[in-house]
Amino acid sequence: EVQLVESGGGLVQAGGSLRLSCAASGFSFGGSTIGWFRQAPGKEREGVSCISSGDGRIYYADSVKGRFTISSDNAKKMVYLQMNSLKSEDTAVYYCAADRYTDSGLRPCYYGMDYWGKGTLVNVSS
């Protein structure tokens, strides 16, 4: 059974930091594409950051560049999102997602992921 379990969300003041974690299991982690997406109230889901563990390429949305950092630990099957200088507009439910295939580069980040976690809420107060 595929599982993606997010943790680390919470309430933080603007300018603060949070670190999200995603524990993956049930699929081939090494070489896969894994990322973070978010959905704010009343808005469509958007891609925040993705990492292609096969070739190391990384994608960041323009809105988070320079503030967020994605990383992965293949041995532990974990993906992290370090979020600094948080803004009120970062408030959203953050989802961890992964592609079922390996060596797909960053394409799944743009065209769709196969596996999704249940999400963790990040609430940034201004």
Tab-separated table of C-alpha atoms in Angstrom:
chain	number	residue	atom	x	y	z
A	1	GLU	CA	0.000	0.000	0.000
A	2	VAL	CA	1.337	3.389	-1.000
A	3	GLN	CA	1.470	5.917	1.793
A	4	LEU	CA	2.613	9.507	1.944
A	5	VAL	CA	2.298	10.969	5.417
A	6	GLU	CA	2.916	14.649	5.980
A	7	SER	CA	3.826	16.266	9.274
A	8	GLY	CA	5.206	19.541	10.578
A	9	GLY	CA	2.396	21.931	9.788
A	10	GLY	CA	1.034	24.369	12.316
A	11	LEU	CA	0.466	27.980	13.241
A	12	VAL	CA	3.359	30.376	12.813
A	13	GLN	CA	3.767	34.126	12.701
A	14	ALA	CA	4.729	35.878	9.522
A	15	GLY	CA	8.485	35.850	9.116
A	16	GLY	CA	8.785	32.555	10.940
A	17	SER	CA	9.838	29.115	9.755
A	18	LEU	CA	8.422	25.624	9.548
A	19	ARG	CA	9.796	22.341	8.297
A	20	LEU	CA	7.423	19.911	6.659
A	21	SER	CA	8.243	16.229	6.454
A	22	CYS	CA	6.812	13.514	4.243
A	23	ALA	CA	7.293	9.831	5.011
A	24	ALA	CA	6.916	7.646	1.926
A	25	SER	CA	6.305	3.940	1.673
A	26	GLY	CA	4.890	1.336	-0.676
A	27	PHE	CA	6.541	2.443	-3.922
A	28	SER	CA	9.974	2.785	-5.472
A	29	PHE	CA	11.316	5.943	-3.847
A	30	GLY	CA	14.752	6.081	-5.405
A	31	GLY	CA	14.637	7.754	-8.804
A	32	SER	CA	11.068	8.945	-8.422
A	33	THR	CA	9.760	12.488	-8.551
A	34	ILE	CA	8.352	13.785	-5.291
A	35	GLY	CA	7.021	17.177	-4.448
A	36	TRP	CA	4.979	19.528	-2.366
A	37	PHE	CA	1.759	21.127	-3.490
A	38	ARG	CA	-0.567	23.445	-1.640
A	39	GLN	CA	-4.147	24.581	-1.742
A	40	ALA	CA	-5.324	27.750	-0.076
A	41	PRO	CA	-8.991	28.348	0.749
A	42	GLY	CA	-10.901	29.246	-2.385
A	43	LYS	CA	-7.911	28.690	-4.644
A	44	GLU	CA	-6.717	25.946	-6.947
A	45	ARG	CA	-3.986	23.594	-5.918
A	46	GLU	CA	-0.537	24.727	-7.003
A	47	GLY	CA	2.878	23.159	-7.194
A	48	VAL	CA	5.291	24.509	-4.619
A	49	SER	CA	8.441	22.479	-5.105
A	50	CYS	CA	9.494	19.155	-6.593
A	51	ILE	CA	12.636	17.084	-6.597
A	52	SER	CA	13.633	14.469	-9.122
A	53	SER	CA	15.604	12.050	-6.991
A	54	GLY	CA	17.002	10.337	-10.058
A	55	ASP	CA	18.876	13.320	-11.516
A	56	GLY	CA	18.672	15.785	-8.632
A	57	ARG	CA	16.761	18.455	-10.509
A	58	ILE	CA	14.575	20.729	-8.437
A	59	TYR	CA	11.624	22.969	-9.191
A	60	TYR	CA	10.391	25.890	-7.124
A	61	ALA	CA	7.372	28.049	-7.749
A	62	ASP	CA	8.364	31.680	-8.238
A	63	SER	CA	6.414	32.627	-5.130
A	64	VAL	CA	8.657	30.541	-2.860
A	65	LYS	CA	12.072	30.827	-4.514
A	66	GLY	CA	14.709	31.928	-2.052
A	67	ARG	CA	12.494	31.105	0.927
A	68	PHE	CA	11.701	27.398	0.652
A	69	THR	CA	14.132	24.504	0.288
A	70	ILE	CA	13.210	20.958	-0.687
A	71	SER	CA	15.381	17.987	0.189
A	72	SER	CA	15.113	14.231	0.273
A	73	ASP	CA	16.707	11.321	2.084
A	74	ASN	CA	16.492	8.242	-0.107
A	75	ALA	CA	17.680	5.913	2.639
A	76	LYS	CA	14.901	7.049	4.979
A	77	LYS	CA	12.360	7.587	2.182
A	78	MET	CA	11.700	11.074	3.453
A	79	VAL	CA	11.120	14.394	1.734
A	80	TYR	CA	11.368	17.707	3.526
A	81	LEU	CA	10.300	21.259	2.833
A	82	GLN	CA	12.080	23.920	4.843
A	83	MET	CA	9.984	27.068	4.770
A	84	ASN	CA	11.547	30.342	5.898
A	85	SER	CA	10.334	33.924	5.886
A	86	LEU	CA	6.764	32.721	5.813
A	87	LYS	CA	4.071	35.071	4.605
A	88	SER	CA	0.338	35.106	5.191
A	89	GLU	CA	-0.149	34.101	1.565
A	90	ASP	CA	1.668	30.839	2.308
A	91	THR	CA	-1.307	29.747	4.388
A	92	ALA	CA	-2.654	26.559	2.843
A	93	VAL	CA	-2.948	22.821	3.183
A	94	TYR	CA	0.328	21.358	1.987
A	95	TYR	CA	0.313	17.980	0.260
A	96	CYS	CA	3.136	15.600	-0.441
A	97	ALA	CA	2.848	13.842	-3.792
A	98	ALA	CA	4.864	11.344	-5.798
A	99	ASP	CA	5.044	9.847	-9.256
A	100	ARG	CA	4.744	6.105	-9.691
A	101	TYR	CA	7.498	5.901	-12.294
A	102	THR	CA	11.204	6.453	-11.901
A	103	ASP	CA	13.530	8.646	-13.921
A	104	SER	CA	10.770	10.935	-15.142
A	105	GLY	CA	12.656	14.106	-14.266
A	106	LEU	CA	10.433	17.024	-13.292
A	107	ARG	CA	7.658	16.271	-15.800
A	108	PRO	CA	5.274	14.767	-13.219
A	109	CYS	CA	5.514	17.958	-11.212
A	110	TYR	CA	3.930	19.816	-14.106
A	111	TYR	CA	1.635	17.163	-15.547
A	112	GLY	CA	0.377	15.270	-12.543
A	113	MET	CA	1.423	13.023	-9.698
A	114	ASP	CA	0.046	9.579	-8.954
A	115	TYR	CA	0.180	9.363	-5.182
A	116	TRP	CA	-0.988	11.932	-2.662
A	117	GLY	CA	-0.866	12.403	1.070
A	118	LYS	CA	-3.746	13.750	3.125
A	119	GLY	CA	-2.096	17.089	3.733
A	120	THR	CA	-0.935	19.202	6.635
A	121	LEU	CA	-2.203	22.696	7.422
A	122	VAL	CA	0.166	25.625	7.500
A	123	ASN	CA	-1.367	28.757	8.972
A	124	VAL	CA	0.702	31.928	8.852
A	125	SER	CA	-0.623	34.776	10.934
A	126	SER	CA	0.176	38.348	9.971
